[in-house]
Coordinates of C-alpha atoms and ligand atoms in Angstrom, one line a residue:
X21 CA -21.0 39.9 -50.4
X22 CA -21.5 43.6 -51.7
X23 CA -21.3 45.7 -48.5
X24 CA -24.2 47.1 -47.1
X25 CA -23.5 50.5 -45.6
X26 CA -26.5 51.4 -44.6
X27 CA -27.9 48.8 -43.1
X28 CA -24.7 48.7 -40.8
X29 CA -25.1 52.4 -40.3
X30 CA -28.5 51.7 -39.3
X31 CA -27.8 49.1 -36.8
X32 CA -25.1 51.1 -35.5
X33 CA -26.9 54.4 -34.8
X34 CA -27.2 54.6 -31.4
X35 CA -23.1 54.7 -31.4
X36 CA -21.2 57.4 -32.1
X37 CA -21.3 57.6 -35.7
X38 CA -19.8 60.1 -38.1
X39 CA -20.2 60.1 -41.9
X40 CA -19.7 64.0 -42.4
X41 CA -17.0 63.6 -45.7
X42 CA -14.9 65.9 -43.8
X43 CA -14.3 64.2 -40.6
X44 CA -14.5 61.0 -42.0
X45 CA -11.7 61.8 -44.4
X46 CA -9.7 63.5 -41.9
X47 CA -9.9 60.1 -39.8
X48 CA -9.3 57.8 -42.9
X49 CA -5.8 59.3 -42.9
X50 CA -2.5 59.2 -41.0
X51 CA 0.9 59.7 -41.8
X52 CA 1.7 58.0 -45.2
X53 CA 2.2 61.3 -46.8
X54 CA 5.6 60.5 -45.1
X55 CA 6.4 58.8 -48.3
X56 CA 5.8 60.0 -51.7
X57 CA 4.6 56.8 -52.9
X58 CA 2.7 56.5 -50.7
X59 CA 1.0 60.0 -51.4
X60 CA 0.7 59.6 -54.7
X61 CA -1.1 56.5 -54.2
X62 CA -3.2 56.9 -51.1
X63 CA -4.3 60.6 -51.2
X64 CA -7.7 59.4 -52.5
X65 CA -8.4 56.8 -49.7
X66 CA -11.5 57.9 -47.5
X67 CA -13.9 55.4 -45.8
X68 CA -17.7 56.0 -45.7
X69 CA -18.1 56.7 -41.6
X70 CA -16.0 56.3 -38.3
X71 CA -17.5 54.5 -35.0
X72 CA -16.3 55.9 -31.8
X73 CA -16.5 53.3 -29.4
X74 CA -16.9 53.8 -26.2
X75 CA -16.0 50.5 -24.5
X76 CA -15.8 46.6 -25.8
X77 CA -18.9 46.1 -25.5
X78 CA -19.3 48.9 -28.3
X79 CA -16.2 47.4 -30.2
X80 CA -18.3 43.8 -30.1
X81 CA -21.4 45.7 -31.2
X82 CA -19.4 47.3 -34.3
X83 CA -17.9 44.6 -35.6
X84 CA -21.0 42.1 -35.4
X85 CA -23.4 44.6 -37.6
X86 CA -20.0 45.4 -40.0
X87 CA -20.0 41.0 -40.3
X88 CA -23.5 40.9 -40.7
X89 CA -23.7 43.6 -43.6
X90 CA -20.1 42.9 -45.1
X91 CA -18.7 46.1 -44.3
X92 CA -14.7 46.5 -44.4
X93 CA -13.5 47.7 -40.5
X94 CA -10.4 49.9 -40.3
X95 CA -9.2 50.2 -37.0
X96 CA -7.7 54.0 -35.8
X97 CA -5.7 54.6 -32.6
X98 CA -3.8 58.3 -33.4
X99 CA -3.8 57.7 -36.8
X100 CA 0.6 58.5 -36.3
X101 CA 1.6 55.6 -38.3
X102 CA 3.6 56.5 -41.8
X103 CA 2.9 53.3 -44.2
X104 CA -0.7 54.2 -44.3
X105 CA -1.6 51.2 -42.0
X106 CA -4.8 53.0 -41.0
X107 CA -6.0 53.8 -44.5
X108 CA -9.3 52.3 -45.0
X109 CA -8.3 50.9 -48.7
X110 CA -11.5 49.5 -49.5
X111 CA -13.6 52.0 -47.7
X112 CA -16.1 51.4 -45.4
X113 CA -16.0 51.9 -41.7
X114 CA -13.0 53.6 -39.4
X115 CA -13.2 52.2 -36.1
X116 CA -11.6 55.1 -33.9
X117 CA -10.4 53.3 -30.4
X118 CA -9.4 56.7 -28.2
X119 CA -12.2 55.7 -25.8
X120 CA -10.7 53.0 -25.3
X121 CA -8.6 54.7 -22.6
X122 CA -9.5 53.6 -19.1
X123 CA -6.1 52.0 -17.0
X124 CA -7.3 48.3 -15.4
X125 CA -4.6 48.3 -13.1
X126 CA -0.8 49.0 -12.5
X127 CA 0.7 46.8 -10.1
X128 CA 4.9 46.6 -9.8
X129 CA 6.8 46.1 -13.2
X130 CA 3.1 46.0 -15.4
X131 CA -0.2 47.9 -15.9
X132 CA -3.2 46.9 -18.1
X133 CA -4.4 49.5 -20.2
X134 CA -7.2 49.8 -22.8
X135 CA -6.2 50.1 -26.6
X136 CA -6.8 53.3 -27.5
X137 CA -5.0 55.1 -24.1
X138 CA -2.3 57.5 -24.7
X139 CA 0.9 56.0 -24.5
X140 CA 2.2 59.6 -22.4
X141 CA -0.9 59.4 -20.3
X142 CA -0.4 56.1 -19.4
X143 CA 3.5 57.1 -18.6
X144 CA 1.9 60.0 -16.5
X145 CA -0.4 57.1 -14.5
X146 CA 1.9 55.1 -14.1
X147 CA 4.4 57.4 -12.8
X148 CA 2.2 59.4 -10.6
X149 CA 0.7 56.1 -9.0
X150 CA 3.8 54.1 -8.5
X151 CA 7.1 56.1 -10.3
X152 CA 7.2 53.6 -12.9
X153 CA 7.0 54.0 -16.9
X154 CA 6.6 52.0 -19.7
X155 CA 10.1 50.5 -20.8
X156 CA 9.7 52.0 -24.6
X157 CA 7.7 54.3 -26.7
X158 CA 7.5 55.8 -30.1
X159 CA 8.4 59.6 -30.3
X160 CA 5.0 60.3 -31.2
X161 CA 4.3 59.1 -27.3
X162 CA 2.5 62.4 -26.9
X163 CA -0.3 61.7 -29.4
X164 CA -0.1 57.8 -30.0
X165 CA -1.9 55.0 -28.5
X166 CA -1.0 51.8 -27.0
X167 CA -2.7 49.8 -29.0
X168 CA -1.4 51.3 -32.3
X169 CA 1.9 51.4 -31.1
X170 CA 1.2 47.6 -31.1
X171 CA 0.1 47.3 -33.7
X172 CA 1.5 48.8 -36.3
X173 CA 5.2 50.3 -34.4
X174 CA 8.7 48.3 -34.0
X175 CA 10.0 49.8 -31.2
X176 CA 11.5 53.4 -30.3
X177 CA 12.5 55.4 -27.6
X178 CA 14.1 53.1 -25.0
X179 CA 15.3 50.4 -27.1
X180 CA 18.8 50.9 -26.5
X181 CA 18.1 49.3 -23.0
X182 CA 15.0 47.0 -24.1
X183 CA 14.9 45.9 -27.8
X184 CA 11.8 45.9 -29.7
X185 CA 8.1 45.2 -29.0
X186 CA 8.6 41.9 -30.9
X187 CA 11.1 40.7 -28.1
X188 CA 9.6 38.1 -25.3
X189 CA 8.8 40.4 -22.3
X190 CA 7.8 43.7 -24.1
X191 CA 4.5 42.9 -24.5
X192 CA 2.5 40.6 -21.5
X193 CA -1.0 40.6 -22.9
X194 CA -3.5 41.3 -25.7
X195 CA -7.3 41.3 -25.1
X196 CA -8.7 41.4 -28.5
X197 CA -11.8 41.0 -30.3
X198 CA -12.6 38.9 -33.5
X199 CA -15.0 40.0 -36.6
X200 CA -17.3 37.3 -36.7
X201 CA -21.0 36.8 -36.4
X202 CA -20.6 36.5 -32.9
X203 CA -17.4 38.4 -32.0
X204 CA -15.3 36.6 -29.2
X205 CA -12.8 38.5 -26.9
X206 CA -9.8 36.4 -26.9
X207 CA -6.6 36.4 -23.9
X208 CA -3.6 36.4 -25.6
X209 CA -0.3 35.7 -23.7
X210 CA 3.0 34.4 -24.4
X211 CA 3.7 33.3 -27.9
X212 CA -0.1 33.8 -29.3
X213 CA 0.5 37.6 -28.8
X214 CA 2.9 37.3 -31.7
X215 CA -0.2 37.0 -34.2
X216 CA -1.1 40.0 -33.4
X217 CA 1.7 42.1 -32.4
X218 CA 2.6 44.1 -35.3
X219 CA -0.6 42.8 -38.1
X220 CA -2.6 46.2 -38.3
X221 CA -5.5 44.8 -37.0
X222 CA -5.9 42.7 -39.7
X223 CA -7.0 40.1 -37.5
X224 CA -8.6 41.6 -34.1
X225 CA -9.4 44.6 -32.5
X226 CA -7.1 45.3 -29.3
X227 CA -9.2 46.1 -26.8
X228 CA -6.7 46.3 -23.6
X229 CA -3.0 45.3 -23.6
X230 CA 0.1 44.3 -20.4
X231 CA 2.7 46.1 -21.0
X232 CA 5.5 45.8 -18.3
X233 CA 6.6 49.0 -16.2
X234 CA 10.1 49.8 -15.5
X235 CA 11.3 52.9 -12.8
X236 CA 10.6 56.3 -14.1
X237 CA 13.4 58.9 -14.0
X238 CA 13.8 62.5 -14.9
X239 CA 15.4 61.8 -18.3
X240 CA 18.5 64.2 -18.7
X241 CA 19.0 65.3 -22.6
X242 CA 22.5 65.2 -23.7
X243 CA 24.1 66.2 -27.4
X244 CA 27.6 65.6 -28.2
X245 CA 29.2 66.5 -31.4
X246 CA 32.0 65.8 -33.5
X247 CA 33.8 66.6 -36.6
X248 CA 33.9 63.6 -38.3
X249 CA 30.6 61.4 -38.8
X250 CA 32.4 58.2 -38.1
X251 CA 33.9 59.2 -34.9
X252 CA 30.5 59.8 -34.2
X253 CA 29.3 56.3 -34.4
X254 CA 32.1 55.0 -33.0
X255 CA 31.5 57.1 -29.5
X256 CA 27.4 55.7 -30.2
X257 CA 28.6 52.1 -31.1
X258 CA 30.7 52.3 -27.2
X259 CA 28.4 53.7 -25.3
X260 CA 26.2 51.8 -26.6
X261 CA 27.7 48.4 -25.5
X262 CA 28.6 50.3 -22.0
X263 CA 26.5 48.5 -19.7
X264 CA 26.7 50.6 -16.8
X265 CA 25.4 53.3 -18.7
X266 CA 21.8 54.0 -18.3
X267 CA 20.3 55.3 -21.7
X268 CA 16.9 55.3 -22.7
X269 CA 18.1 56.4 -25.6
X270 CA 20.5 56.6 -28.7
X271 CA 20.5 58.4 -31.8
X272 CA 23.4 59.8 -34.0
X273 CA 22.5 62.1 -37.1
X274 CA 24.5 63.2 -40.1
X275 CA 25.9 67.0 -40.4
X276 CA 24.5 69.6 -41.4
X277 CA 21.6 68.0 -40.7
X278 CA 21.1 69.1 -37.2
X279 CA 21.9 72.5 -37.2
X280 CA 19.8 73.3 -40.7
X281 CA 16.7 70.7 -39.0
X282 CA 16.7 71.1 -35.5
X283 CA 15.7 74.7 -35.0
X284 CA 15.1 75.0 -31.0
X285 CA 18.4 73.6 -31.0
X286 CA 20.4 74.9 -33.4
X287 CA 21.8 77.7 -31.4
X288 CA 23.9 74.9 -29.7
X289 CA 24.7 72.7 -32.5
X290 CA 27.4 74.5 -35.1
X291 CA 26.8 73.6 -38.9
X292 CA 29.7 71.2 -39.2
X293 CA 28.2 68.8 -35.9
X294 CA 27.7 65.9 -36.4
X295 CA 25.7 64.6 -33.2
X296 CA 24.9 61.6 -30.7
X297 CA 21.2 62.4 -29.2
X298 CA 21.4 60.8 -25.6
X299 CA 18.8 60.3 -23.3
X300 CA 20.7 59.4 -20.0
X301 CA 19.5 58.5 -16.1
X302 CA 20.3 61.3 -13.8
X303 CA 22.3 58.6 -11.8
X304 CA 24.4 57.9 -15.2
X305 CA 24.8 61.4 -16.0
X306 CA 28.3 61.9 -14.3
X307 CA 29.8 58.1 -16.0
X308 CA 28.3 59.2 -19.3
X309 CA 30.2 62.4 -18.9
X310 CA 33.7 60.7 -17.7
X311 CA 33.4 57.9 -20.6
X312 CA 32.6 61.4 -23.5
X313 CA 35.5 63.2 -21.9
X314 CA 37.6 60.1 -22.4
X315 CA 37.0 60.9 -26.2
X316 CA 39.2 63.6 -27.3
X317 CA 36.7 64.1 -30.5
X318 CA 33.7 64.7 -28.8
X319 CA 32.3 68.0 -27.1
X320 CA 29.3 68.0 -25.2
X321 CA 27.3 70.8 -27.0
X322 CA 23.2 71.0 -24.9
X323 CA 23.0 69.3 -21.4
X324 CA 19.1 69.8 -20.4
X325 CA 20.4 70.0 -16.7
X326 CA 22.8 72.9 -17.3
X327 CA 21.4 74.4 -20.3
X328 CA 17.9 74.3 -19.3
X329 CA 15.1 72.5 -21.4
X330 CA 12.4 75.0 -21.6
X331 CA 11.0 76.1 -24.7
X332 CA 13.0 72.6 -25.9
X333 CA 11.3 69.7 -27.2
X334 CA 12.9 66.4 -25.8
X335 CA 15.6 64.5 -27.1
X336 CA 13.6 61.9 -28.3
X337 CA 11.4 64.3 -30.9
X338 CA 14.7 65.0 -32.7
X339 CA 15.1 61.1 -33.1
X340 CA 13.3 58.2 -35.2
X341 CA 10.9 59.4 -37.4
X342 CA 10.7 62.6 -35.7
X343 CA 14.4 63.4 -37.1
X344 CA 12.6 62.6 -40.4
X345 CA 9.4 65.1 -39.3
X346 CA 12.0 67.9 -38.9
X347 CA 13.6 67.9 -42.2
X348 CA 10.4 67.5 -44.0
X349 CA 9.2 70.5 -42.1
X350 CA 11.9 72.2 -44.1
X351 CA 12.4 70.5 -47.2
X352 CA 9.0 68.9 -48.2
X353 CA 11.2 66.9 -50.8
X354 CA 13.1 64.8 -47.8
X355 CA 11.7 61.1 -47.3
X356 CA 13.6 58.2 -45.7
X357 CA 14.6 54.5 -45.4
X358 CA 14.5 52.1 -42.8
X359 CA 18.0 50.2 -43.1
X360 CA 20.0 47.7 -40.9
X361 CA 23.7 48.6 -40.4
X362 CA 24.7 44.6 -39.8
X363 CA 27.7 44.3 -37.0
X364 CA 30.1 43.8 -36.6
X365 CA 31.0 46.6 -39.6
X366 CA 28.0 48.6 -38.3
X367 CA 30.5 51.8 -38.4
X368 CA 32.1 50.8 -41.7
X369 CA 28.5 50.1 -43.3
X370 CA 27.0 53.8 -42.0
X371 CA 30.2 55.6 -43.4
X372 CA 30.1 53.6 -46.6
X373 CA 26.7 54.7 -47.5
X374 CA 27.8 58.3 -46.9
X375 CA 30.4 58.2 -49.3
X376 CA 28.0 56.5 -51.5
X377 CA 25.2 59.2 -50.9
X378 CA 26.2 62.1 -49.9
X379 CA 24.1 65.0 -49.4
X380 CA 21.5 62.8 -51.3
X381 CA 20.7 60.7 -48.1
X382 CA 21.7 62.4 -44.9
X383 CA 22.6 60.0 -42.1
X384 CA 20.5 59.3 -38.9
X385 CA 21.3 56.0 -36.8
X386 CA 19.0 55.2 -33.9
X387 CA 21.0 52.6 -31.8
X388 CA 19.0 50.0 -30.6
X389 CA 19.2 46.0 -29.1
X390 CA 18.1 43.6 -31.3
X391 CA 19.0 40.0 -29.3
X392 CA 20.3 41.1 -26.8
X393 CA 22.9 42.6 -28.9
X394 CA 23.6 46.5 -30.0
X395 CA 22.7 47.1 -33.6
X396 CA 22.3 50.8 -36.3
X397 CA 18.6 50.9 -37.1
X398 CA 19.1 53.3 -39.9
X399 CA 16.7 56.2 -40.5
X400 CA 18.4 58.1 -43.2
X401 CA 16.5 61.1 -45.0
X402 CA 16.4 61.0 -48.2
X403 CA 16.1 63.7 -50.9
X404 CA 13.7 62.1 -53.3
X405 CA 13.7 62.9 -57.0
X406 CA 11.9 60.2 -58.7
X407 CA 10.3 56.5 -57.7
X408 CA 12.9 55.1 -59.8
X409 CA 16.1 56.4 -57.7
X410 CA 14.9 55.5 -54.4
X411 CA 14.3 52.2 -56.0
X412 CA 17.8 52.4 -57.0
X413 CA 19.2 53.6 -53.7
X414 CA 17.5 50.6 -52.2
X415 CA 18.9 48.5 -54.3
X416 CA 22.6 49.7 -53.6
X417 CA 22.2 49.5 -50.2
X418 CA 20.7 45.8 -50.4
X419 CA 23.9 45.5 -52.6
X420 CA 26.4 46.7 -50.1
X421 CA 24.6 44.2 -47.4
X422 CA 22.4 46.4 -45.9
X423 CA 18.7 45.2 -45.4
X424 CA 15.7 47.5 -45.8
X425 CA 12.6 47.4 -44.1
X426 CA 10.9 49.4 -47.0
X427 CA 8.7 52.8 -45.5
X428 CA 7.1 53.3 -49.1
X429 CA 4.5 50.0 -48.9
X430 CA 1.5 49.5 -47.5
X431 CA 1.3 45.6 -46.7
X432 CA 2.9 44.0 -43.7
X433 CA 4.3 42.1 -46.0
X434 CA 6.4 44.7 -48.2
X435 CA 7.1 46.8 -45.1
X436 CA 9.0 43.8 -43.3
X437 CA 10.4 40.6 -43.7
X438 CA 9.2 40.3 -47.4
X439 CA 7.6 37.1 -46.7
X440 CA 4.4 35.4 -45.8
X441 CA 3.5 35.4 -41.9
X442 CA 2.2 32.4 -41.8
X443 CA 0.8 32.6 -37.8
X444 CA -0.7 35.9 -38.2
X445 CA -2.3 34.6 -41.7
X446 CA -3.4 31.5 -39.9
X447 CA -4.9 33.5 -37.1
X448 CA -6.6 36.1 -39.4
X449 CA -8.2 32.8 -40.8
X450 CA -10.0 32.2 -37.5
X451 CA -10.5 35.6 -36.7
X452 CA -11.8 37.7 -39.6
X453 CA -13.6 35.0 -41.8
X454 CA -14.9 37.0 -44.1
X455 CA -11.5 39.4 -44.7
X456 CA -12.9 42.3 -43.2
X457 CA -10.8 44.0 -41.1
X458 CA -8.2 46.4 -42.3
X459 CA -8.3 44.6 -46.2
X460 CA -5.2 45.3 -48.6
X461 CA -2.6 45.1 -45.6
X462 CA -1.8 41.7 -45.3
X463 CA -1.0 40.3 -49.6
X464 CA -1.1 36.5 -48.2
X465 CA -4.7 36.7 -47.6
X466 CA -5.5 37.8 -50.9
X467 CA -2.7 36.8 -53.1
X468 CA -1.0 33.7 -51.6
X469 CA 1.0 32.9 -54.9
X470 CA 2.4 37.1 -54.3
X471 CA 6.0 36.8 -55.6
X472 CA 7.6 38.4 -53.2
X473 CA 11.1 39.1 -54.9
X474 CA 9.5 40.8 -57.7
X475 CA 10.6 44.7 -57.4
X476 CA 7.3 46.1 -58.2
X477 CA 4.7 47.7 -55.6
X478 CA 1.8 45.5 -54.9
X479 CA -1.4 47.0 -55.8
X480 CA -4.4 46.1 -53.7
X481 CA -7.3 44.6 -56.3
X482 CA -9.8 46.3 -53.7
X483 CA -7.8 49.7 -53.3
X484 CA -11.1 52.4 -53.7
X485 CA -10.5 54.0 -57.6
X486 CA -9.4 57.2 -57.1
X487 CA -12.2 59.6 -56.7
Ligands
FAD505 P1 -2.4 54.1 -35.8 O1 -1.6 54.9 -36.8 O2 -3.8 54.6 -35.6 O3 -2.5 52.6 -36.2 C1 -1.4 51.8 -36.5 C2 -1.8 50.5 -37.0 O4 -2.4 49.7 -36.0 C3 -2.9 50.6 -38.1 O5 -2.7 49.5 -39.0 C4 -4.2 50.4 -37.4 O6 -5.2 49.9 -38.2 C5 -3.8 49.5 -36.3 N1 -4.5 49.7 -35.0 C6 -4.6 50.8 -34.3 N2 -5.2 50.6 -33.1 C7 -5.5 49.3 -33.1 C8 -6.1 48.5 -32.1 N3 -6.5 48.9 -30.9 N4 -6.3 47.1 -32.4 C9 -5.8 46.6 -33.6 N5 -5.2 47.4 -34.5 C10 -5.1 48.7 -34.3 N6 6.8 54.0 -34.6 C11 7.6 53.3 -33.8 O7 7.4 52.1 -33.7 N7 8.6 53.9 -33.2 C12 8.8 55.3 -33.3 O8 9.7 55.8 -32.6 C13 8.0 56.0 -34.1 N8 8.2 57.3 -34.3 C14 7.3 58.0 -35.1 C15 7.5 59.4 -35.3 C16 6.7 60.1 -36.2 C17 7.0 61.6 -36.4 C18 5.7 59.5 -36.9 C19 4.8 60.2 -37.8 C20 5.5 58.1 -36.7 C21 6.3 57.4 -35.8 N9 6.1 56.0 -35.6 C22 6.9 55.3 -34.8 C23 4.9 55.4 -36.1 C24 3.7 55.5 -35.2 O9 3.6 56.8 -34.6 C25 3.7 54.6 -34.0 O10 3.9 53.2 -34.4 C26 2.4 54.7 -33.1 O11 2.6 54.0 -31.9 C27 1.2 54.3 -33.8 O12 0.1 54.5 -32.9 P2 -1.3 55.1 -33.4 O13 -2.2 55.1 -32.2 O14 -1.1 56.4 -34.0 O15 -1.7 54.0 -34.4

């Protein structure tokens, strides 16, 4: 069926509809200019208008009149996400979700939120109401929503305590709508969530999620240097695996790095420092302390309690991709890669890489559970010549026995496990019929012979010709 936009734009009118070219290109786009594949590929992406809904009802109106006239349905939180998982490939209609943004209820350990909420405003809420916060965020908790984060995030700040949004427990629920001729609103709990959990949107719209709560604290930002980049780790790798230690979060990052990227801070952070970023309970401040002092290598170089945080950002937006953010900021040739550091070398694998790289790929390590155990979720920068190298440098580091979860790809497919998900492609099947919702992220539904250990980018048959 040929889509017909403005039959759906007329059905829609008495929504908040936008089809000025500027807006709507400025909301067909988030972060994929991250990568430069990506940019080179992407730049041209623009849909034809954006909805604004204003509650589910509106979300159930939308994505009825896009079924009835065939029109593709991107759905937009904060638009914060770097693979270009908000890019309407095929056009059609962006369905913006920030009014989404009511809070149902917080109760101890949980709170129901709509979609599109703020993930620091619900942190606010939730603290203000009952001194609780949510047990992880990404560093772009400031501007992202909940339902994106869901979507299309991993994990992030908090981690190191709680694993990753994938992990029984992180998420409790998932209200979300279908793209059918009569949309349904469906409950998800327990292992139905994982359809949706991480799959774009490609098969529902998230209209309210249960995340669980955990007690809020005054975070205290502390930065330790050191010399030598592996005695770095090491301190991160024990600290890490210190129990007692209360960290919300963990991040070490490759000299000069620090000093040359993070400019608020650099007046702390010599040249030659190669850092731990710590987020640390003011109740675990004094242990952390004790166990760094233990380390004759390490010298505790910003403490926001003594040094003072204002005119500071915090800890967490010099780490995950926000480490990334920094260096682009100053060298718009820096990318990165999303790597695994297996254990139990984890140490051994970081510092191999550097002597491998050098300069070429800066390191950055955000320490995080996976299983219940510690593990290095690399983030390294990269300074990117051509397509071909970073091919290469992913193919060394496959080599060496370090997995990567590939940045510079668009499908949920590419960016992950490189392999068919065959309970989210099931559910897409009952959910989106017609392969309307967020089309080109998910190569199963429209390639199922895709060979996934081919090297080559997989180009979406519908991707919009550049204009
Ligand atoms: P969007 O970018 O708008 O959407 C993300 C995906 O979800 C898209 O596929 C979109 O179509 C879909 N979607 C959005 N809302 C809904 C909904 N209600 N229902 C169904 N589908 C929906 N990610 C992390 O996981 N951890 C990090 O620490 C982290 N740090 C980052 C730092 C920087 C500087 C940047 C640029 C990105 C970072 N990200 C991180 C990626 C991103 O910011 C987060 O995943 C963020 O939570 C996405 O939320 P959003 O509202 O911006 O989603």
């Amino acid at each position: 069926m040929t889509a017909d936009l403005a039959g759906c734009k007329a059905a829609l009118a008495h929504l908040d509809l936008d089809d000025n070219p500027a807006t709507v290109r400025q909301k067909s786009r988030d972060f994929f200019w991250y990568s430069p594949v990506l940019k080179e590929r992407l730049d041209h992406v623009t849909a034809d208008f954006v909805v604004t809904p204003r509650n589910e009802a509106e979300v159930i109106e939308a994505l009825a009149a896009a079924h009835a006239h065939g029109v593709p349905v991107t759905p937009r939180g904060a638009g914060t996400g770097n693979y270009g998982q908000a890019m309407p490939l095929s056009g059609g209609m962006v369905l913006h979700l920030k009014g989404l943004d009511k809070i149902a209820e917080i109760g101890p350990g949980r709170i129901r939120a709509g979609g599109g909420a703020i993930i620091a405003e619900i942190d606010r809420k939730a603290r203000a109401a009952a001194g609780q916060e949510l047990r992880m965020h990404p560093s772009t908790a400031q501007t992202a929503s909940i339902g994106g984060f869901i979507a299309g995030g991993s994990g992030g700040v908090g981690s190191i305590r709680w694993g990753g949004l994938r992990d029984d427990g992180n998420v409790l629920g998932l209200r979300l709508v279908t793209c059918e001729a009569r949309p349904r609103v469906l409950e998800l709990r327990g292992d139905d969530m994982h359809k949706a959990i991480h799959a774009y949107g490609v098969n529902g719209i998230i209209t309210e999620v249960e995340v669980p709560l955990t007690a809020a604290y005054d975070w205290v930002d502390v930065i330790v240097g050191f010399d030598e980049w592996a005695a770095c780790n090491r301190y991160a790798e024990d600290i890490a695996h210190r129990d007692g230690l209360h960290l919300k979060e963990l991040a070490t990052v490759q000299a000069p790095a620090p000093h040359d990227y993070f400019l608020r801070h650099r007046r702390f952070i010599a040249r030659e420092k190669h850092v731990a970023i710590i987020m640390v309970g003011p109740h675990s401040l004094e242990p952390l302390l004790t166990v760094t002092a233990r380390d004759r290598r390490a010298a505790v170089l910003f403490r926001s309690d003594r040094d003072g945080a204002a005119g500071l950002p915090p800890a967490y937006e010099l780490a995950w991709n926000h480490t990334t953010l920094r260096a682009l900021r100053m060298d718009p040739a820096i990318t990165y890669l999303q790597v695994l550091y297996r254990a139990p070398d984890t140490v051994e694998r970081v510092v191999k890489m550097a002597a491998i790289f050098g300069d070429e790929v800066p390191g950055h390590v955000e320490w995080v559970r996976m299983d219940g155990r510690v593990r290095g979720a690399g983030l390294p920068m990269v300074r990117y010549t051509t397509e071909a190298r970073l091919d290469e440098i992913i193919r060394i580091h496959e080599a060496e026995g370090c997995p990567i979860f590939n940045p510079h790809r668009y499908t949920l497919e590419e960016g992950g496990m490189k392999q068919t998900d065959p309970a989210q492609l099931a559910f897409k099947r009952e959910t989106d019929p017609d392969g309307l919702l967020n089309p080109g992220k998910m190569i199963a539904w429209d390639d199922p012979d895709y060979d996934f250990a081919s090297d080559r980018i997989y180009l979406f048959p519908g991707l919009n010709a550049a204009q």
